[in-house]
Amino acid sequence: MKVACLNKISPLGINRFKPDFQLTEDVNQADLILVRSANMLEMEIPSQLLAVARAGAGVNNIPLERMAEKGVVVFNTPGANANGVKELVLAGMLIAVRDVIGGVEWVRENKADENIAKSVEKAKAAFGGTEIIGKTIGVIGLGAVGGKVAKACVDLGMKVIGYDPYISEEARALLPMEVALEADLDEVYPLCDFISLHLPLLDSTKKMINQATMATMKPGAILLNFSRDQLVDDMALELAINAGIIRKYVTDFPNPKTANMAGVIAIPHLGASTEESEDNCAVMAVDQLVSYVELGSIRNSVNFPRLDCGPKTSRHRLLLLHKNGDSFLAKLTTALGSKTQVTNLLNNTKGHFGATAIDVDGDLCPSVMETINGLEGLIKIRMI
Ligand code: MLT
């Protein structure tokens, strides 16, 4: 297996590959790709490519549907960097309400002042602020990061309102009972001193923070965006900042507009850039690739369903990636016929796509294989 890394990936992950996995500089030769933020949207997909693993949560730099159509399984690493991002969100809240950055800059500018110890006492009035205890935060999106942010804010003595129509049972169970879940997002904005975004960039979430939503926010609200730049409409943001609706916008995704906007604290995408998060993401990404290659297991894929294949105990294992629908499974079982000794068959679907693993003892008859290969809807077949 040839593995291409499109970004720097922690050696802790890379070193988990056994010797039959080799790194390549040439992406066109790759069977597997590890990526962080490189833009793959326009990339030509190599015909032999089996899987892509994103060392991070967001997958808006990967053409998921196009990959699925070619039978390329795309994985992400949900939760692996969540603590790193959560900690930076907390820092973002604190530097938004207290002018620590302005104060530190003042000290730098005045470092030659012999009387600096005295001067600070006069100068500091310009860098005061407010506290976060007792304030209300709306956490929009309660996945791995949002859930941790909500809990930390409860621990810091804040009132927390959570919004997530897709919250999983596991995520809900981990939330402290103090988090008030609100079903209507429009009800959240007017109540909050802080609003923190923790959701993916999709067509449905693009510019979700816009003129209309900002008009309903509490005047002086602080908006935190550690998810993706385009969730916020920049033009509307500038108007809201000038009108005093948004007191500060803290973003981990600067762009030419927000980098030059007054009232914006822009951080250079540092949320997951901690040693721990980079290690965790790399380990999880590599383990998922290896388990897919060696067992056919699919875990944390964003374009194919979950498939927990377990160890291979039969003579053959076939992994089929296919379209969901047109009675694919029925046609497959017919194609296997009564003579194929199937010991296990796992099937799952996600959206338009499906995955099936078949364990077989005894011989796999070439004519059976030929029929399976010709099945309508089959995208890729691999012998494990
Ligand atoms: C994420 O999507 O989890 C982060 O953007 C990861 C990163 O910083 O690469």
Coordinates of C-alpha atoms and ligand atoms in Angstrom, one line a residue:
M1 CA 0.0 0.0 0.0
K2 CA 1.3 3.4 -0.9
V3 CA 0.3 6.3 1.4
A4 CA 0.5 10.0 0.4
C5 CA 0.4 12.7 3.1
L6 CA -0.9 15.9 1.7
N7 CA -0.1 17.8 4.9
K8 CA 2.3 17.3 7.8
I9 CA 0.9 14.4 9.9
S10 CA 2.2 13.5 13.4
P11 CA 4.9 10.7 13.3
L12 CA 3.0 9.1 16.2
G13 CA 0.4 8.2 13.6
I14 CA 2.6 7.5 10.6
N15 CA 4.8 5.1 12.7
R16 CA 1.8 2.8 13.2
F17 CA 1.9 1.8 9.6
K18 CA 3.5 -1.7 9.2
P19 CA 6.4 -2.1 6.6
D20 CA 3.9 -3.1 3.9
F21 CA 2.6 0.5 3.9
Q22 CA 5.0 2.9 2.3
L23 CA 5.0 6.6 2.0
T24 CA 4.9 8.2 -1.4
E25 CA 5.4 11.8 -2.6
D26 CA 3.3 11.0 -5.7
V27 CA -0.4 11.4 -4.9
N28 CA -1.2 9.7 -8.3
Q29 CA 0.4 6.5 -7.0
A30 CA -1.4 6.6 -3.7
D31 CA -3.7 3.8 -2.4
L32 CA -4.3 5.8 0.7
I33 CA -4.2 9.5 1.5
L34 CA -3.8 11.3 4.8
V35 CA -4.8 15.0 4.7
R36 CA -5.4 17.8 7.1
S37 CA -6.4 21.1 5.3
A38 CA -5.1 20.6 1.7
N39 CA -7.8 21.4 -0.8
M40 CA -8.8 18.2 -2.6
L41 CA -12.0 19.5 -4.1
E42 CA -10.6 19.8 -7.7
M43 CA -8.2 16.9 -7.5
E44 CA -8.4 14.1 -10.0
I45 CA -9.0 10.9 -8.1
P46 CA -6.4 8.2 -8.8
S47 CA -8.1 5.0 -10.0
Q48 CA -6.3 2.8 -7.4
L49 CA -7.2 5.1 -4.4
L50 CA -9.0 3.2 -1.7
A51 CA -9.4 5.6 1.1
V52 CA -8.7 9.1 2.4
A53 CA -8.4 9.9 6.1
R54 CA -8.8 13.5 7.3
A55 CA -6.8 14.1 10.5
G56 CA -9.5 16.4 11.9
A57 CA -13.3 16.7 12.0
G58 CA -14.2 19.1 9.1
V59 CA -14.3 17.5 5.6
N60 CA -15.2 20.5 3.5
N61 CA -11.9 20.3 1.7
I62 CA -12.8 16.8 0.3
P63 CA -15.2 16.0 -2.6
L64 CA -17.2 13.4 -0.6
E65 CA -19.8 12.5 -3.2
R66 CA -17.2 12.3 -6.0
M67 CA -15.0 10.0 -3.8
A68 CA -18.0 7.8 -3.0
E69 CA -18.9 7.4 -6.7
K70 CA -15.3 6.1 -7.2
G71 CA -15.5 3.8 -4.2
V72 CA -13.1 5.9 -2.1
V73 CA -14.0 5.7 1.6
V74 CA -13.4 9.0 3.4
F75 CA -12.8 9.0 7.1
N76 CA -12.5 11.8 9.6
T77 CA -11.5 11.7 13.3
P78 CA -14.4 13.1 15.3
G79 CA -13.4 14.0 18.9
A80 CA -9.7 13.4 18.5
N81 CA -8.9 17.1 18.6
A82 CA -12.0 18.2 20.5
N83 CA -10.2 19.1 23.7
G84 CA -7.6 21.3 21.8
V85 CA -10.4 23.2 20.1
K86 CA -12.4 23.5 23.3
E87 CA -9.4 25.0 25.2
L88 CA -8.9 27.6 22.5
V89 CA -12.6 28.5 22.5
L90 CA -12.3 29.3 26.2
A91 CA -9.2 31.4 25.5
G92 CA -11.2 33.2 22.8
M93 CA -13.9 34.0 25.2
L94 CA -11.5 35.4 27.8
I95 CA -9.5 37.5 25.3
A96 CA -12.8 38.9 23.9
V97 CA -14.0 40.2 27.2
R98 CA -10.7 41.4 28.6
D99 CA -8.2 43.3 26.4
V100 CA -5.3 41.1 27.2
I101 CA -4.0 41.5 23.7
G102 CA -4.1 45.3 23.8
G103 CA -2.5 45.2 27.3
V104 CA 0.4 42.9 26.2
E105 CA 1.0 45.1 23.1
W106 CA 1.1 48.2 25.4
V107 CA 3.8 46.5 27.5
R108 CA 5.8 45.6 24.4
E109 CA 5.6 49.2 23.1
N110 CA 6.7 50.6 26.5
K111 CA 9.4 48.0 27.4
A112 CA 12.1 50.7 27.4
D113 CA 10.3 52.7 30.1
E114 CA 12.3 52.6 33.3
N115 CA 9.2 53.4 35.2
I116 CA 7.1 50.8 33.6
A117 CA 6.0 49.3 36.9
K118 CA 4.4 52.6 37.8
S119 CA 3.2 53.5 34.3
V120 CA 1.1 50.3 34.0
E121 CA -1.0 51.4 36.9
K122 CA -2.1 54.4 34.9
A123 CA -2.3 52.7 31.5
K124 CA -4.3 49.7 32.6
A125 CA -7.6 51.5 32.7
A126 CA -7.7 51.2 28.9
F127 CA -7.5 47.4 29.0
G128 CA -10.2 46.5 31.5
G129 CA -13.1 44.2 30.7
T130 CA -15.8 42.0 32.1
E131 CA -16.0 38.5 33.5
I132 CA -17.7 35.5 32.0
I133 CA -19.2 34.1 35.2
G134 CA -23.0 34.3 35.2
K135 CA -23.2 35.2 31.5
T136 CA -25.2 33.2 29.0
I137 CA -23.6 31.3 26.1
G138 CA -25.4 29.7 23.3
V139 CA -23.6 26.6 22.0
I140 CA -24.8 25.8 18.5
G141 CA -23.9 22.3 17.7
L142 CA -23.3 19.8 20.5
G143 CA -21.0 17.3 18.9
A144 CA -17.5 16.4 20.2
V145 CA -16.3 20.0 20.5
G146 CA -19.6 21.8 21.3
G147 CA -20.4 19.3 24.0
K148 CA -17.0 19.9 25.7
V149 CA -17.4 23.7 25.4
A150 CA -20.9 23.5 26.9
K151 CA -19.6 21.5 29.9
A152 CA -16.6 23.7 30.5
C153 CA -18.9 26.8 30.4
V154 CA -21.2 25.2 33.0
D155 CA -18.1 24.5 35.1
L156 CA -17.0 28.2 34.8
G157 CA -20.4 29.3 36.2
M158 CA -22.0 30.4 32.9
K159 CA -25.6 29.8 31.9
V160 CA -25.5 27.5 28.9
I161 CA -28.1 27.1 26.2
G162 CA -27.5 24.3 23.7
Y163 CA -28.9 23.9 20.2
D164 CA -28.5 20.8 18.1
P165 CA -31.3 19.1 16.3
Y166 CA -29.1 16.2 15.4
I167 CA -27.6 15.5 18.8
S168 CA -26.7 11.8 19.3
E169 CA -27.9 9.9 22.3
E170 CA -24.2 9.5 23.5
A171 CA -23.6 13.3 23.2
R172 CA -26.8 14.1 25.1
A173 CA -25.9 11.7 27.9
L174 CA -22.6 13.4 28.4
L175 CA -24.1 16.9 28.7
P176 CA -24.4 18.3 32.2
M177 CA -28.1 18.7 33.2
E178 CA -27.5 22.5 33.6
V179 CA -27.3 22.8 29.8
A180 CA -30.7 24.0 28.7
L181 CA -31.5 22.4 25.3
E182 CA -33.5 24.7 23.0
A183 CA -35.3 23.3 19.9
D184 CA -35.7 26.6 18.1
L185 CA -32.5 28.4 17.1
D186 CA -34.3 31.7 16.7
E187 CA -35.0 31.6 20.5
V188 CA -31.3 31.2 21.3
Y189 CA -29.8 34.3 19.7
P190 CA -31.6 37.0 21.7
L191 CA -30.7 35.5 25.1
C192 CA -26.9 35.1 24.7
D193 CA -23.9 37.2 25.7
F194 CA -21.8 34.7 23.8
I195 CA -22.6 32.5 20.8
S196 CA -20.2 29.7 19.9
L197 CA -20.5 27.9 16.6
H198 CA -19.7 24.2 16.5
L199 CA -21.2 22.7 13.3
P200 CA -20.0 21.7 9.9
L201 CA -20.0 23.9 6.8
L202 CA -22.8 22.6 4.6
D203 CA -25.0 24.3 2.0
S204 CA -27.6 24.5 4.8
T205 CA -25.2 26.2 7.3
K206 CA -23.4 28.5 4.9
K207 CA -23.9 32.1 6.1
M208 CA -26.3 31.0 8.8
I209 CA -25.0 33.9 10.8
N210 CA -26.3 36.7 8.6
Q211 CA -28.0 40.1 8.8
A212 CA -31.3 38.6 9.9
T213 CA -29.9 36.4 12.6
M214 CA -27.5 39.0 13.9
A215 CA -30.4 41.5 14.1
T216 CA -32.0 39.3 16.7
M217 CA -28.8 39.0 18.9
K218 CA -28.4 40.7 22.2
P219 CA -26.5 44.0 21.6
G220 CA -22.9 43.6 22.6
A221 CA -22.9 39.8 22.0
I222 CA -19.6 38.0 21.4
L223 CA -19.5 35.6 18.4
L224 CA -17.0 32.8 18.5
N225 CA -16.3 30.8 15.3
F226 CA -14.0 27.9 15.7
S227 CA -15.8 25.8 13.0
R228 CA -15.5 27.3 9.5
D229 CA -15.2 30.7 8.1
Q230 CA -18.2 30.7 5.7
L231 CA -20.7 30.0 8.5
V232 CA -20.7 33.8 8.9
D233 CA -21.7 36.4 6.3
D234 CA -18.7 38.9 6.5
M235 CA -20.6 41.9 5.0
A236 CA -23.4 41.5 7.6
L237 CA -20.8 41.0 10.3
E238 CA -19.1 44.3 9.6
L239 CA -22.5 46.1 9.8
A240 CA -23.3 44.3 13.1
I241 CA -20.0 45.2 14.6
N242 CA -20.4 48.9 13.5
A243 CA -23.9 48.9 14.9
G244 CA -22.6 47.5 18.3
I245 CA -24.7 44.3 18.0
I246 CA -21.5 42.2 17.9
R247 CA -18.9 43.5 20.4
K248 CA -16.3 41.1 19.3
Y249 CA -16.0 38.3 16.6
V250 CA -13.4 35.7 17.5
T251 CA -12.5 33.5 14.6
D252 CA -10.0 30.8 14.0
F253 CA -10.5 31.2 10.2
P254 CA -9.3 34.7 9.1
N255 CA -9.9 35.8 5.6
P256 CA -8.9 39.0 3.8
K257 CA -12.0 40.8 5.0
T258 CA -12.1 39.7 8.7
A259 CA -8.3 40.0 9.1
N260 CA -8.7 43.7 8.4
M261 CA -12.0 44.3 10.3
A262 CA -12.2 46.3 13.5
G263 CA -13.7 44.3 16.4
V264 CA -12.3 41.0 15.1
I265 CA -9.9 38.8 17.0
A266 CA -8.5 36.5 14.3
I267 CA -6.5 33.4 15.2
P268 CA -4.5 31.5 12.5
H269 CA -6.5 28.2 12.7
L270 CA -4.8 27.0 15.9
G271 CA -7.8 25.2 17.4
A272 CA -6.5 21.7 16.7
S273 CA -2.8 22.7 16.5
T274 CA -1.7 21.2 19.8
E275 CA 0.8 18.4 20.1
E276 CA -1.9 16.3 21.7
S277 CA -4.6 16.9 19.1
E278 CA -2.2 16.3 16.2
D279 CA -1.1 13.1 17.8
N280 CA -4.6 11.9 18.6
C281 CA -5.9 12.8 15.1
A282 CA -3.0 11.1 13.3
V283 CA -3.3 7.9 15.4
M284 CA -7.0 7.7 14.8
A285 CA -6.8 8.4 11.1
V286 CA -4.0 5.8 10.5
D287 CA -5.8 3.1 12.6
Q288 CA -9.0 3.6 10.6
L289 CA -7.1 3.3 7.3
V290 CA -5.2 0.2 8.4
S291 CA -8.4 -1.5 9.7
Y292 CA -10.1 -0.7 6.4
V293 CA -7.3 -2.1 4.4
E294 CA -6.7 -5.2 6.5
L295 CA -10.2 -6.1 7.6
G296 CA -12.6 -4.1 5.4
S297 CA -13.9 -2.3 8.6
I298 CA -15.4 1.1 8.1
R299 CA -15.5 3.3 11.1
N300 CA -16.0 7.1 11.2
S301 CA -16.5 7.4 7.4
V302 CA -18.4 10.4 6.2
N303 CA -19.4 8.9 2.8
F304 CA -19.9 5.2 3.5
P305 CA -21.7 3.4 6.3
R306 CA -20.2 1.9 9.3
L307 CA -19.1 -1.8 9.0
D308 CA -17.5 -3.6 11.9
C309 CA -16.1 -6.7 10.2
G310 CA -13.9 -8.2 13.0
P311 CA -11.0 -10.5 12.4
K312 CA -11.0 -12.6 9.2
T313 CA -11.5 -16.2 10.1
S314 CA -12.9 -17.6 6.8
R315 CA -10.9 -18.3 3.7
H316 CA -12.1 -15.3 1.7
R317 CA -13.5 -11.9 2.6
L318 CA -15.1 -9.8 -0.1
L319 CA -15.7 -6.2 0.5
L320 CA -18.2 -4.5 -1.8
L321 CA -18.9 -0.8 -2.1
H322 CA -22.1 -0.1 -3.9
K323 CA -25.1 2.1 -4.5
N324 CA -27.9 1.9 -2.0
G325 CA -31.1 0.7 -3.7
D326 CA -32.2 -1.3 -6.7
S327 CA -32.4 -4.4 -4.4
F328 CA -28.6 -4.7 -4.5
L329 CA -28.4 -7.1 -1.6
A330 CA -31.1 -9.4 -3.0
K331 CA -29.2 -9.5 -6.4
L332 CA -26.0 -10.2 -4.5
T333 CA -27.4 -13.1 -2.6
T334 CA -28.8 -14.5 -5.8
A335 CA -25.4 -14.1 -7.4
L336 CA -23.7 -16.0 -4.6
G337 CA -26.0 -18.9 -5.3
S338 CA -26.5 -22.0 -3.1
K339 CA -23.0 -23.5 -3.5
T340 CA -21.0 -20.6 -2.1
Q341 CA -20.3 -21.3 1.6
V342 CA -21.1 -17.9 3.1
T343 CA -20.1 -17.8 6.8
N344 CA -21.0 -14.2 7.5
L345 CA -22.5 -11.3 5.6
L346 CA -22.6 -7.8 6.9
N347 CA -24.4 -5.0 5.1
N348 CA -25.1 -1.4 5.9
T349 CA -26.2 1.7 4.1
K350 CA -25.7 5.5 4.4
G351 CA -27.4 7.9 2.1
H352 CA -27.0 6.8 -1.5
F353 CA -24.2 4.3 -0.7
G354 CA -23.9 0.9 0.8
A355 CA -21.1 -1.5 1.9
T356 CA -21.2 -5.2 2.2
A357 CA -18.6 -7.7 3.6
I358 CA -19.0 -11.4 2.8
D359 CA -16.9 -14.1 4.5
V360 CA -16.7 -17.3 2.5
D361 CA -15.2 -20.7 3.2
G362 CA -14.2 -23.1 0.5
D363 CA -13.8 -22.0 -3.2
L364 CA -15.1 -18.9 -4.8
C365 CA -16.2 -20.0 -8.2
P366 CA -15.0 -17.7 -11.0
S367 CA -18.5 -17.6 -12.6
V368 CA -19.9 -16.4 -9.3
M369 CA -17.2 -13.7 -9.1
E370 CA -18.0 -12.7 -12.7
T371 CA -21.7 -12.3 -11.9
I372 CA -21.0 -10.3 -8.8
N373 CA -18.5 -8.1 -10.8
G374 CA -21.3 -7.4 -13.3
L375 CA -24.0 -6.4 -10.7
E376 CA -25.6 -3.1 -11.4
G377 CA -24.8 -0.6 -8.7
L378 CA -21.5 -2.2 -7.7
I379 CA -18.8 0.5 -7.4
K380 CA -15.8 -1.3 -6.1
I381 CA -15.0 -4.9 -5.0
R382 CA -11.9 -5.9 -3.0
M383 CA -10.7 -9.2 -1.8
I384 CA -9.4 -8.8 1.8
Ligands
MLT1 C1 -11.0 20.2 12.3 O1 -11.7 20.2 11.3 O2 -11.1 19.3 13.1 C2 -9.9 21.2 12.3 O3 -10.0 22.2 11.4 C3 -8.6 20.4 12.2 C4 -7.3 21.1 11.8 O4 -6.9 22.0 12.4 O5 -6.7 20.6 10.9

